[in-house]
mmCIF file of C-alpha atoms and ligand atoms in Angstrom:
data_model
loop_
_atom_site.group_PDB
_atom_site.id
_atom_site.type_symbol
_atom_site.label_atom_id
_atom_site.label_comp_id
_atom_site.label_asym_id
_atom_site.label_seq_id
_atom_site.Cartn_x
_atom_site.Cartn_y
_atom_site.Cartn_z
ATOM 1 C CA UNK A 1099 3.814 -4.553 9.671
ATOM 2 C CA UNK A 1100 2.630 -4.543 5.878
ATOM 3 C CA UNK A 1101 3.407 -6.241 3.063
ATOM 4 C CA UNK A 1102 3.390 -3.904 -0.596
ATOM 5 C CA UNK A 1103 3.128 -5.820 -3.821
ATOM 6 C CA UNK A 1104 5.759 -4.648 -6.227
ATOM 7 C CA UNK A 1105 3.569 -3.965 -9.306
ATOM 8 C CA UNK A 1106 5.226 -0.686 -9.857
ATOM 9 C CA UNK A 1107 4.285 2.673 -10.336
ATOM 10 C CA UNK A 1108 3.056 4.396 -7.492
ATOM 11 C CA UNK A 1109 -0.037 7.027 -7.748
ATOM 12 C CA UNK A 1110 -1.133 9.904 -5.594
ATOM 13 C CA UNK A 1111 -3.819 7.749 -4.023
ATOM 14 C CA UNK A 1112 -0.851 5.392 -3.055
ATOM 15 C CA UNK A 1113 0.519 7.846 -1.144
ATOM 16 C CA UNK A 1114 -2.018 10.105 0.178
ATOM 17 C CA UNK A 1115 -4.017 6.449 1.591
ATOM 18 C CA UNK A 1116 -0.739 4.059 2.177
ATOM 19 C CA UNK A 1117 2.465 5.852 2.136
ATOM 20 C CA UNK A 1118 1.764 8.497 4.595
ATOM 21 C CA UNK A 1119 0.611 6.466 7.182
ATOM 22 C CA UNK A 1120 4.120 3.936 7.101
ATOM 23 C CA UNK A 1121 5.623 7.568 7.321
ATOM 24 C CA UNK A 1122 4.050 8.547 9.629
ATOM 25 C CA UNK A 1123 3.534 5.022 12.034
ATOM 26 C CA UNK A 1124 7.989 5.098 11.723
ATOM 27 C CA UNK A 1125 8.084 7.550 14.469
ATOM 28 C CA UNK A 1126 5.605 5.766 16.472
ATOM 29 C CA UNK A 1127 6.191 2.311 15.922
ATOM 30 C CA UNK A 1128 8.779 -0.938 15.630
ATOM 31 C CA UNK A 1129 7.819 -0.808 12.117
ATOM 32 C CA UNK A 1130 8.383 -3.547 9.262
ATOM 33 C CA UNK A 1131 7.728 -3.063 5.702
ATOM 34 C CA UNK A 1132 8.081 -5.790 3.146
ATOM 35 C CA UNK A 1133 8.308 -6.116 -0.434
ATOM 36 C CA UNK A 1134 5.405 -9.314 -1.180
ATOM 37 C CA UNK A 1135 7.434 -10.780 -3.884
ATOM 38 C CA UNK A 1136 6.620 -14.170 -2.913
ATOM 39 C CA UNK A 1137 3.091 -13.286 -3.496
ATOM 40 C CA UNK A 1138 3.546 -12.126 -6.488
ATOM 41 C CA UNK A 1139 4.798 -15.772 -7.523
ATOM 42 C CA UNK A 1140 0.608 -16.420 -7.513
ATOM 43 C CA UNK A 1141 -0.193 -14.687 -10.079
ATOM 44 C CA UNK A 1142 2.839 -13.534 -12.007
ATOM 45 C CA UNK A 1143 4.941 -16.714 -12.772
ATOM 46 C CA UNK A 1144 7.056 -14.968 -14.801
ATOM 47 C CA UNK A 1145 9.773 -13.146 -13.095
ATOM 48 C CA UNK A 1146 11.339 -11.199 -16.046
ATOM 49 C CA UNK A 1147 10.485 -7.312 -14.150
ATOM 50 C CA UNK A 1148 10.739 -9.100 -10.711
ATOM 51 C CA UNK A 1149 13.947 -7.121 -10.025
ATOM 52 C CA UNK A 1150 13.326 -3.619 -11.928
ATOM 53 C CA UNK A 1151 9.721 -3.887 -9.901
ATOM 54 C CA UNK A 1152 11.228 -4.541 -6.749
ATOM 55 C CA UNK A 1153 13.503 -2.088 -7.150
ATOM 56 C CA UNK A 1154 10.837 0.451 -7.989
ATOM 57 C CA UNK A 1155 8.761 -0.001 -5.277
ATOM 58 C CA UNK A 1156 11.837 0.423 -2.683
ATOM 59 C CA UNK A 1157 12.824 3.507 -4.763
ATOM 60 C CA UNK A 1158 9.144 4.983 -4.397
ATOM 61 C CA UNK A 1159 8.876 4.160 -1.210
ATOM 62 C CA UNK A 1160 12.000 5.565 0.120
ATOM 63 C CA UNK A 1161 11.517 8.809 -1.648
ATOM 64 C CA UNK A 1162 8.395 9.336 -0.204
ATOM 65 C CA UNK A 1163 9.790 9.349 3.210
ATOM 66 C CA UNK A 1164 10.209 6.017 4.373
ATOM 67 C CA UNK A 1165 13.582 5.545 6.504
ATOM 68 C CA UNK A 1166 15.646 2.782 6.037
ATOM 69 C CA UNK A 1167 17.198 3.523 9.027
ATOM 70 C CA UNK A 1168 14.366 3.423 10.917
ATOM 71 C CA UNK A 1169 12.373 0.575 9.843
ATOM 72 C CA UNK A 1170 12.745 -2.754 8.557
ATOM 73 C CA UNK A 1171 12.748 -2.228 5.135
ATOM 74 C CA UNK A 1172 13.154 -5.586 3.143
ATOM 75 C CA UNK A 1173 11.757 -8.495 0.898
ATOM 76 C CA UNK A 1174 9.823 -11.538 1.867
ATOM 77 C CA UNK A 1175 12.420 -13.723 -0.463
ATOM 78 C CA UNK A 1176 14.547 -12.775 1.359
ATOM 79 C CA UNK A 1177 13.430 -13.650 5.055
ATOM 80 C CA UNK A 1178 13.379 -17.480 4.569
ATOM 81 C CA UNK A 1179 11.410 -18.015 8.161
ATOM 82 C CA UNK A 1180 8.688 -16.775 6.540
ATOM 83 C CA UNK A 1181 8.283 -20.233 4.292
ATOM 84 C CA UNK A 1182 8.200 -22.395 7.793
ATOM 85 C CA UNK A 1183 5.269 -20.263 9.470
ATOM 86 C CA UNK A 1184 3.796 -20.538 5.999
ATOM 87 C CA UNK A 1185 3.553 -23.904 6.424
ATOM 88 C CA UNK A 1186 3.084 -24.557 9.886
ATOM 89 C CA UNK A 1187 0.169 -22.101 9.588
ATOM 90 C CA UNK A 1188 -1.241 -24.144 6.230
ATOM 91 C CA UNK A 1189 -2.121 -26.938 9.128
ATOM 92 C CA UNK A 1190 -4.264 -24.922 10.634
ATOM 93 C CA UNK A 1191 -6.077 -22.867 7.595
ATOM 94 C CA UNK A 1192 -9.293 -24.930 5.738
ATOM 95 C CA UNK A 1193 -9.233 -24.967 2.497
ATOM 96 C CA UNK A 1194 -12.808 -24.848 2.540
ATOM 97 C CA UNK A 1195 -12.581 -21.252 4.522
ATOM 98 C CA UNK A 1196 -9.964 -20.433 1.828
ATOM 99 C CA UNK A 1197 -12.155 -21.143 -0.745
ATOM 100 C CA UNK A 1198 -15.003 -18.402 -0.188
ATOM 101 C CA UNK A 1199 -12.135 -15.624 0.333
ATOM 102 C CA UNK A 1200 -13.216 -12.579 -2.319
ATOM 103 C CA UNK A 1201 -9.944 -12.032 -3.753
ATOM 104 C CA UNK A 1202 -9.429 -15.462 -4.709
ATOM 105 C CA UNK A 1203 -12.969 -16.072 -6.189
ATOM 106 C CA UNK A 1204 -11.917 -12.733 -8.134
ATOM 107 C CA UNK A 1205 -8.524 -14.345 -9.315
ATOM 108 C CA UNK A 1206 -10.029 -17.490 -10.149
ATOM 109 C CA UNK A 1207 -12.554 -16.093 -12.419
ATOM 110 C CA UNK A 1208 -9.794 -13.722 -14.033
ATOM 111 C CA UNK A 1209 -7.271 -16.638 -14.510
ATOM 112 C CA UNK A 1210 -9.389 -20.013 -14.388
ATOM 113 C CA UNK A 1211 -6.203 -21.684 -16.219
ATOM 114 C CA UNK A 1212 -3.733 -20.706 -13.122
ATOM 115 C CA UNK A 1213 -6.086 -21.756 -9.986
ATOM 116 C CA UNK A 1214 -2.724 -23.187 -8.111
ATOM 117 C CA UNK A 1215 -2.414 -23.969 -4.571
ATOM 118 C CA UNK A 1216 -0.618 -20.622 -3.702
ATOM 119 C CA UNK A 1217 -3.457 -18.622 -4.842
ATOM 120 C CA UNK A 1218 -5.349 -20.907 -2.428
ATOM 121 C CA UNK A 1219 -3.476 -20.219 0.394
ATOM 122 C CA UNK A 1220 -2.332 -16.037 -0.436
ATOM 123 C CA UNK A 1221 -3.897 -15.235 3.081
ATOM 124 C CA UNK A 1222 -2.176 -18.219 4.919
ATOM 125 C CA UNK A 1223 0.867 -16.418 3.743
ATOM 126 C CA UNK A 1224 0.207 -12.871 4.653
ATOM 127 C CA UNK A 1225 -0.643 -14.545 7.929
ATOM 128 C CA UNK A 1226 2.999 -16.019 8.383
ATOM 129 C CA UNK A 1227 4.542 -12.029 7.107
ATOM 130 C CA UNK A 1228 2.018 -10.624 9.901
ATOM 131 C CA UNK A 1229 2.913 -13.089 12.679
ATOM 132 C CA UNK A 1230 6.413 -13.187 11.878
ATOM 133 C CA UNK A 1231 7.070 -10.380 13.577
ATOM 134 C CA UNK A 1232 3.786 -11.375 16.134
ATOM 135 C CA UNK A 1233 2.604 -7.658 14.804
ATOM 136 C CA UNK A 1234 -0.318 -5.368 16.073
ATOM 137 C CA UNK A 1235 -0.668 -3.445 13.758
ATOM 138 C CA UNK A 1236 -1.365 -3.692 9.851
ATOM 139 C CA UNK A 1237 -2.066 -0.605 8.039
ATOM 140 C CA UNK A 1238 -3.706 -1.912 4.968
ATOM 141 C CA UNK A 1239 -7.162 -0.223 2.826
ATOM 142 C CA UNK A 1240 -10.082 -2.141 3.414
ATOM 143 C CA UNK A 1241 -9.698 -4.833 0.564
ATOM 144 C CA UNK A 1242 -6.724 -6.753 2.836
ATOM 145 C CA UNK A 1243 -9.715 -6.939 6.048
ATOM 146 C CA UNK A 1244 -10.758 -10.418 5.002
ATOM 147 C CA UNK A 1245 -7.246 -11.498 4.862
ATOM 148 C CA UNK A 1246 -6.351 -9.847 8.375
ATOM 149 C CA UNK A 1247 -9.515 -11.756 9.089
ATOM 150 C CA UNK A 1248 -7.602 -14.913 8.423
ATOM 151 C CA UNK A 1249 -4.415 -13.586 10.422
ATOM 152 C CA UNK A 1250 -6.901 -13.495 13.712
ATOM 153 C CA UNK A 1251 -8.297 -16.804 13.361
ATOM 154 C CA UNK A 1252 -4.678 -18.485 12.806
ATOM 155 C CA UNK A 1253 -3.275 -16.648 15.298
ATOM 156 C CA UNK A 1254 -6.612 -18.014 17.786
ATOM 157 C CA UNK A 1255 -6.136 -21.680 16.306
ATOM 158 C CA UNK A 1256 -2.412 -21.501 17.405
ATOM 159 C CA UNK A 1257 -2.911 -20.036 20.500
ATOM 160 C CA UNK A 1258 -5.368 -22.250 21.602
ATOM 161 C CA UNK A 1259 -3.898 -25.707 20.502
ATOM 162 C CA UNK A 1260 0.023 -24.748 21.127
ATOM 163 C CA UNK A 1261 -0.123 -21.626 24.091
ATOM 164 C CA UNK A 1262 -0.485 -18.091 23.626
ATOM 165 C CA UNK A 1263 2.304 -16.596 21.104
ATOM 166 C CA UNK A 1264 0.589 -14.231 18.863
ATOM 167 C CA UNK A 1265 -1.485 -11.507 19.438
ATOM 168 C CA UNK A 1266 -4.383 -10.790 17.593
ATOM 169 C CA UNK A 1267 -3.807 -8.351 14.613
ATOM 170 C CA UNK A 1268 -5.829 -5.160 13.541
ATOM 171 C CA UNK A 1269 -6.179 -3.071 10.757
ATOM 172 C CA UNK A 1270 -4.899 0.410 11.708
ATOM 173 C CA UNK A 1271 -5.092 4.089 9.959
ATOM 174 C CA UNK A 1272 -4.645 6.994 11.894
ATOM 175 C CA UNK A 1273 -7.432 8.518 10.372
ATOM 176 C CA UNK A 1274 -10.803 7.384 10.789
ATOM 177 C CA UNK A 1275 -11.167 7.223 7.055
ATOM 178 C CA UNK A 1276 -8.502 6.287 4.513
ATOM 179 C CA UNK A 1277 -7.562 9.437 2.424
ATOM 180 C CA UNK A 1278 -9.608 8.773 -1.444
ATOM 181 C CA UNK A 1279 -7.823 10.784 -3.830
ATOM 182 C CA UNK A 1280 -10.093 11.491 -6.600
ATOM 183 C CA UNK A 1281 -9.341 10.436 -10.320
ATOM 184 C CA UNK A 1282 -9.053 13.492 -12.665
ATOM 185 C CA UNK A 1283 -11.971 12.741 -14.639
ATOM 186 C CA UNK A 1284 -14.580 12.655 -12.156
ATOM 187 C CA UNK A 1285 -15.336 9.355 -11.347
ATOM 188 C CA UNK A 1286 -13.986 6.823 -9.018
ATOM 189 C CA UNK A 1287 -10.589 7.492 -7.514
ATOM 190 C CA UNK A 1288 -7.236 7.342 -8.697
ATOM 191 C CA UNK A 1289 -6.031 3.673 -9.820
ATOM 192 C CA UNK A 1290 -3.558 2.388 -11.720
ATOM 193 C CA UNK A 1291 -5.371 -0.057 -13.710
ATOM 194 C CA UNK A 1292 -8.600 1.955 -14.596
ATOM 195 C CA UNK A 1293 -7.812 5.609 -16.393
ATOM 196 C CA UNK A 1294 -4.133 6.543 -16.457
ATOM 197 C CA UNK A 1295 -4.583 9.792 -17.655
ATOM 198 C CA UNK A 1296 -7.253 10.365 -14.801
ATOM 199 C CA UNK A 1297 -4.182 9.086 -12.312
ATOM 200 C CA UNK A 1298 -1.305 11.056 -11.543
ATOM 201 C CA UNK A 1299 1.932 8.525 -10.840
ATOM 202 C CA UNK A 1300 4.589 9.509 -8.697
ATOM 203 C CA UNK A 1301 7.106 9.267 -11.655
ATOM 204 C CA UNK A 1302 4.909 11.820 -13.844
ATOM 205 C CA UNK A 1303 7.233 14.136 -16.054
ATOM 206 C CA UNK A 1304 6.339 17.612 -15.261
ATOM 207 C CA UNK A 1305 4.769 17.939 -18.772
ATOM 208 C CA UNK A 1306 2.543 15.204 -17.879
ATOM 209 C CA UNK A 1307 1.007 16.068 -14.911
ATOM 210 C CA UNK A 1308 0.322 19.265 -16.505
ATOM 211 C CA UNK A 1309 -1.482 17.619 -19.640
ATOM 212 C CA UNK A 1310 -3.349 15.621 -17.067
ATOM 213 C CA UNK A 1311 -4.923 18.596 -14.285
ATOM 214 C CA UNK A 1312 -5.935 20.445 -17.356
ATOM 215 C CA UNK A 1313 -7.566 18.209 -18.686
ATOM 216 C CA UNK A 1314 -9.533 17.226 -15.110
ATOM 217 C CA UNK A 1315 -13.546 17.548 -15.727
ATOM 218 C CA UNK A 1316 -14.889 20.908 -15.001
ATOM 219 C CA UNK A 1317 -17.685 22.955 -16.630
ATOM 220 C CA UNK A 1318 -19.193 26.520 -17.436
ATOM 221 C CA UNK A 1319 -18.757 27.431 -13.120
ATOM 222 C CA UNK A 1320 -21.888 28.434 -10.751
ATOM 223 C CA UNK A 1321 -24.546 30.142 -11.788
ATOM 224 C CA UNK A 1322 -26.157 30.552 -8.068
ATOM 225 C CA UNK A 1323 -23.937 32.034 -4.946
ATOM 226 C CA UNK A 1324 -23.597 29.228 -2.204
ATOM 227 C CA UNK A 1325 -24.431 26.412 -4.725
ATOM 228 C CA UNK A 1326 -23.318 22.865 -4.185
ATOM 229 C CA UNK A 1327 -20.486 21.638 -5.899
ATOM 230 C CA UNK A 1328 -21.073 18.825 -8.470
ATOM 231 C CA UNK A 1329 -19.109 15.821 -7.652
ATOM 232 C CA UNK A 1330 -16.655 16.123 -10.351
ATOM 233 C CA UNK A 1331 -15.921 19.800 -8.951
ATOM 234 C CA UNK A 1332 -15.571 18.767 -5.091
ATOM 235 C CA UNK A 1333 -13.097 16.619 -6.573
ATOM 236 C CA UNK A 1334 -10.723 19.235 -8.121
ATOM 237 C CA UNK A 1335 -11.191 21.272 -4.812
ATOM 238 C CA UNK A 1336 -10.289 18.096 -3.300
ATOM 239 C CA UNK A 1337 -6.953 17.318 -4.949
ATOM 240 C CA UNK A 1338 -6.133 20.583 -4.254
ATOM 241 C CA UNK A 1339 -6.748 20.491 -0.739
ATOM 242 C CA UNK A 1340 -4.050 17.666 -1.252
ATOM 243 C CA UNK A 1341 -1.128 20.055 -2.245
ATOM 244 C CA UNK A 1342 -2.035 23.536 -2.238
ATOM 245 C CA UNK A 1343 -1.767 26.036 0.846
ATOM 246 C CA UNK A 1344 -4.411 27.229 2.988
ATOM 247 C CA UNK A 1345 -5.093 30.530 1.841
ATOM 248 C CA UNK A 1346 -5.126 29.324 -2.357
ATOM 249 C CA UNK A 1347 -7.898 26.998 -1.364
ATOM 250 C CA UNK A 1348 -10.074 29.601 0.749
ATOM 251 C CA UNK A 1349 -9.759 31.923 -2.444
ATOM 252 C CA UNK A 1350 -10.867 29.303 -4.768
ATOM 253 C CA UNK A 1351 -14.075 28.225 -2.545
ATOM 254 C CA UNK A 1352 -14.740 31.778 -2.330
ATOM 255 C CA UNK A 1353 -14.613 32.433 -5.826
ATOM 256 C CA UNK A 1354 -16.914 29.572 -6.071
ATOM 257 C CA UNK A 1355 -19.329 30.585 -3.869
ATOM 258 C CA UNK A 1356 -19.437 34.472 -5.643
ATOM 259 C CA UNK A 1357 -20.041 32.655 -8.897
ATOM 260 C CA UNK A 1358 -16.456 34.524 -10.016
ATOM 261 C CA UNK A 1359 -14.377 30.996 -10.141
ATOM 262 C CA UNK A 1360 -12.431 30.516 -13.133
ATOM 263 C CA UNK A 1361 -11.722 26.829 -13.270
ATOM 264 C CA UNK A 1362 -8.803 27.386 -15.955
ATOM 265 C CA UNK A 1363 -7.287 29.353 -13.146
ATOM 266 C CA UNK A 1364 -7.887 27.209 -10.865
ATOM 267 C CA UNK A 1365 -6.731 24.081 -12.391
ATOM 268 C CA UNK A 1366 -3.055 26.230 -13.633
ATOM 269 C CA UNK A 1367 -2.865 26.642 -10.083
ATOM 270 C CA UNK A 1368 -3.518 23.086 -9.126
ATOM 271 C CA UNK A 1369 -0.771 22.102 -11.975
ATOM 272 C CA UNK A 1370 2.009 24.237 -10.530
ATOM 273 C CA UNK A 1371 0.791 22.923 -6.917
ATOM 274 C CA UNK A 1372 1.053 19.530 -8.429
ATOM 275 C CA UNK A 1373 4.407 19.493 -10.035
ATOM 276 C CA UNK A 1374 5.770 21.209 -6.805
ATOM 277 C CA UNK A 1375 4.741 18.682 -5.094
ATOM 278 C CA UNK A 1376 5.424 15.679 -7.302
ATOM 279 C CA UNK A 1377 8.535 16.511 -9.067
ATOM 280 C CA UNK A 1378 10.731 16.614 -6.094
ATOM 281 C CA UNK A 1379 9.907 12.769 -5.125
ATOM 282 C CA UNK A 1380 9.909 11.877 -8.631
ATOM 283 C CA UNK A 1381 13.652 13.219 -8.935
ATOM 284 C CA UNK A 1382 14.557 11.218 -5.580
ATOM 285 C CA UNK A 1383 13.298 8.228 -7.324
ATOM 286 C CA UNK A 1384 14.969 8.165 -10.127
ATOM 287 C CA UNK A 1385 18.191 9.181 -7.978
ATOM 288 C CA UNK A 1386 17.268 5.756 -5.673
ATOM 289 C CA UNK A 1387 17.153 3.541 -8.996
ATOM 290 C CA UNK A 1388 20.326 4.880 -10.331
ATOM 291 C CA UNK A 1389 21.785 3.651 -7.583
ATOM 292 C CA UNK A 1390 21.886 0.026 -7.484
ATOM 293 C CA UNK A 1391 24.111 -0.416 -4.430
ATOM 294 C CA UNK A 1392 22.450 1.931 -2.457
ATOM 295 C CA UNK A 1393 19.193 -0.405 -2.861
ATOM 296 C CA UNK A 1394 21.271 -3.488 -2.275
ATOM 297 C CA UNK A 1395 22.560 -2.271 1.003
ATOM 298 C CA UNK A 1396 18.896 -1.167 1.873
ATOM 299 C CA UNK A 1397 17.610 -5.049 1.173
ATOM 300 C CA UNK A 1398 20.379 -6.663 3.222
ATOM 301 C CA UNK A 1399 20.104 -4.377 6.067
ATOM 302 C CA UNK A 1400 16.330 -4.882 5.966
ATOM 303 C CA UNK A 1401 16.296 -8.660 5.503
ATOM 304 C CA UNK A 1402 19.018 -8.779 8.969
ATOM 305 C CA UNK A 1403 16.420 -6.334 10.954
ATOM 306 C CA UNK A 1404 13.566 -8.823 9.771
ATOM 307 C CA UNK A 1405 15.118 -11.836 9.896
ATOM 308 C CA UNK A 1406 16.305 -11.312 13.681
ATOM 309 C CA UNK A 1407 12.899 -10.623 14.842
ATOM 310 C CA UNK A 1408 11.662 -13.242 12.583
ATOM 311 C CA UNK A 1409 14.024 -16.039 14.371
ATOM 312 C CA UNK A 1410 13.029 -15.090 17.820
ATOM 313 C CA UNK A 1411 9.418 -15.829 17.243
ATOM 314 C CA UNK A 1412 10.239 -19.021 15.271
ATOM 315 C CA UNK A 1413 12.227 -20.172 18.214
ATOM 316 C CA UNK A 1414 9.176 -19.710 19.922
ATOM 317 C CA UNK A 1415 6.786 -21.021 17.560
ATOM 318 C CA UNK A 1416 8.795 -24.441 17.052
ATOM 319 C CA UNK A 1417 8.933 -25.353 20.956
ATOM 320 C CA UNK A 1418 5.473 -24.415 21.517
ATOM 321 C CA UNK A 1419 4.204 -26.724 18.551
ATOM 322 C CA UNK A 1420 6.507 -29.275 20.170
ATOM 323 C CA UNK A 1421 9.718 -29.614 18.000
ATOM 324 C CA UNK A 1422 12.304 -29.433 21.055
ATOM 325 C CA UNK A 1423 13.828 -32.607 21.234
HETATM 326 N N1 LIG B 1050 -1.890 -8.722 0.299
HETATM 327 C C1 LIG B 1050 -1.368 -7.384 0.404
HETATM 328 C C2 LIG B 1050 -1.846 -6.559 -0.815
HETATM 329 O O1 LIG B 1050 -2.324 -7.105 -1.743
HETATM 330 C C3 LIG B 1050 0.123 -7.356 0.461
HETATM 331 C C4 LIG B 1050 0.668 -8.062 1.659
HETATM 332 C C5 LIG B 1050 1.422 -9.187 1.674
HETATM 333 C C6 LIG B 1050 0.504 -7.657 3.013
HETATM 334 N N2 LIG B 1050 1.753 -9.518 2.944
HETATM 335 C C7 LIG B 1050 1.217 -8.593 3.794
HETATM 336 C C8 LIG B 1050 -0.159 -6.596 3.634
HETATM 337 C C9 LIG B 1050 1.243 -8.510 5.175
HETATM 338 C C10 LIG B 1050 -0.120 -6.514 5.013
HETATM 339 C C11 LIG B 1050 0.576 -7.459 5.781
HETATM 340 O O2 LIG B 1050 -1.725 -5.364 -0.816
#
């Protein structure tokens, strides 16, 4: 199970870190995927782009690989049970606990006028999405741990006082490290709130993506066979390593190492590789969007698939906290 916040506009770190793995964990797993619209109520009152963002972030998602058909593809608005764990589970969260939680210190020191109860309790929420569907497994980066953190202990204070429903839930990547993708202009990775032209979005024109890899940070080459690569380099080699076949990348590195690299070359190369790789999912999710039926049908098929599992645990839930009479 994971939740994805529908702030729009995905990025190649999105997928290369996120999206790959929910591709990948559909063949595995019982999967559910959610739209967090609910949580975006915390910090973005307005709902104005609610739709075209939710929208968006279905069409992204489903172009990148992401099977309806296969998963439980839907929004938390949608799957009401989710506001009755919510607040069974707020009786067991402190709001002391809740209090020292990093992302909401962050919040409350970026929007000290909007400190509301919600904010508060984000994590009690993305408790009641995990345990909804009494999930395993969250694949989520490293900024959701302390949250998950919060899922265990719920699911340990339920357990304990009302009998064993939930099991405990975990992080989980299939590789041991989640996949950085490098920003273009050498530092940090790819984001979509730091450098956009050092980010390349899965809705790039063709044009753009070009403007962008040729402009990545490079510099007069190597000097001395075998050197190290400066960071900014190892990055271009490493976006490449992304999208471009085997035997492109063994030419490069051993241009590199023979001091005979031309990074204009190099980076042409990485463009085409780029927009070959890009351009496809971009057209599928612009397709997706056009198609406002298409996503409708995905929402309500999602929100039955969800909402089934989700009333089978709250059956359980409601007689183990005592509510059968
Ligand atoms: N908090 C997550 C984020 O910011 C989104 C989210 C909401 C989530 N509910 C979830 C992630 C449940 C995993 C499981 O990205």
């Amino acid at each position: 199970m994971s939740g994805i916040r529908p702030t729009g506009f995905l990025h190649l770190g999105n997928y290369f870190g996120a999206i790959r793995n929910y591709v990948k964990m559909q063949e595995d797993f019982d999967c559910y995927f959610m739209v967090a619209d609910l949580h975006s109520l915390t910090t973005h009152p307005d709902t104005k782009e609610l739709k075209a963002n939710v929208h968006r972030v279905l069409a992204e998602n489903i172009a990148c690989g992401l099977d309806p058909d296969k998963v439980a593809l839907y929004c938390q608005s949608h799957v009401y049970e989710t506001a009755e764990l919510y607040l069974y589970l707020n009786m067991l969260a402190y709001t002391g606990e809740l209090e020292k939680t990093v992302t909401f210190k962050e919040k409350v020191r970026q929007s000290p006028d909007n400190v509301n109860a919600g904010l508060l309790t984000y994590p009690v929420l993305m408790s009641a999405d995990i345990l909804l569907h009494r999930a395993k497994y969250v694949p989520v980066g490293k900024d959701q741990e302390q949250h998950l953190e919060f899922a265990r202990t719920y699911v340990n204070r339920f357990n304990h006082r009302y009998g064993e429903i939930f099991p405990e839930p975990y992080a989980f990547n299939y590789n041991q490290e989640l996949v950085k993708v490098p920003s273009l202009d050498g530092s940090g990775k790819m984001s979509k709130s730091e450098n956009q032209m050092a980010t390349l979005f899965l809705s790039d024109e063709d044009d753009v993506i070009r403007k962008k890899v040729m402009k990545a940070k490079t510099d007069g080459g190597p000097t001395v066979m075998n050197s190290v690569k400066p960071g900014y380099i190892e990055n271009v080699f490493g976006l490449m390593k992304l999208v471009s076949a085997e035997d492109v990348i063994v030419k490069f590195e051993n241009d590199y190492n023979n001091c005979t690299i031309r990074y204009g070359d190099m980076k042409k190369q990485l463009t085409e590789d780029m927009v070959n790789f890009i351009s496809p999912i971009r057209g599928r999710i612009n397709n997706i969007l056009n198609d406002e039926a298409y996503l409708k049908g995905v929402m309500e098929k999602g929100a039955a698939k969800a909402t089934a599992s989700a009333k089978i645990t709250m059956q359980l839930v409601r007689e183990a906290i005592g509510f059968n009479y």
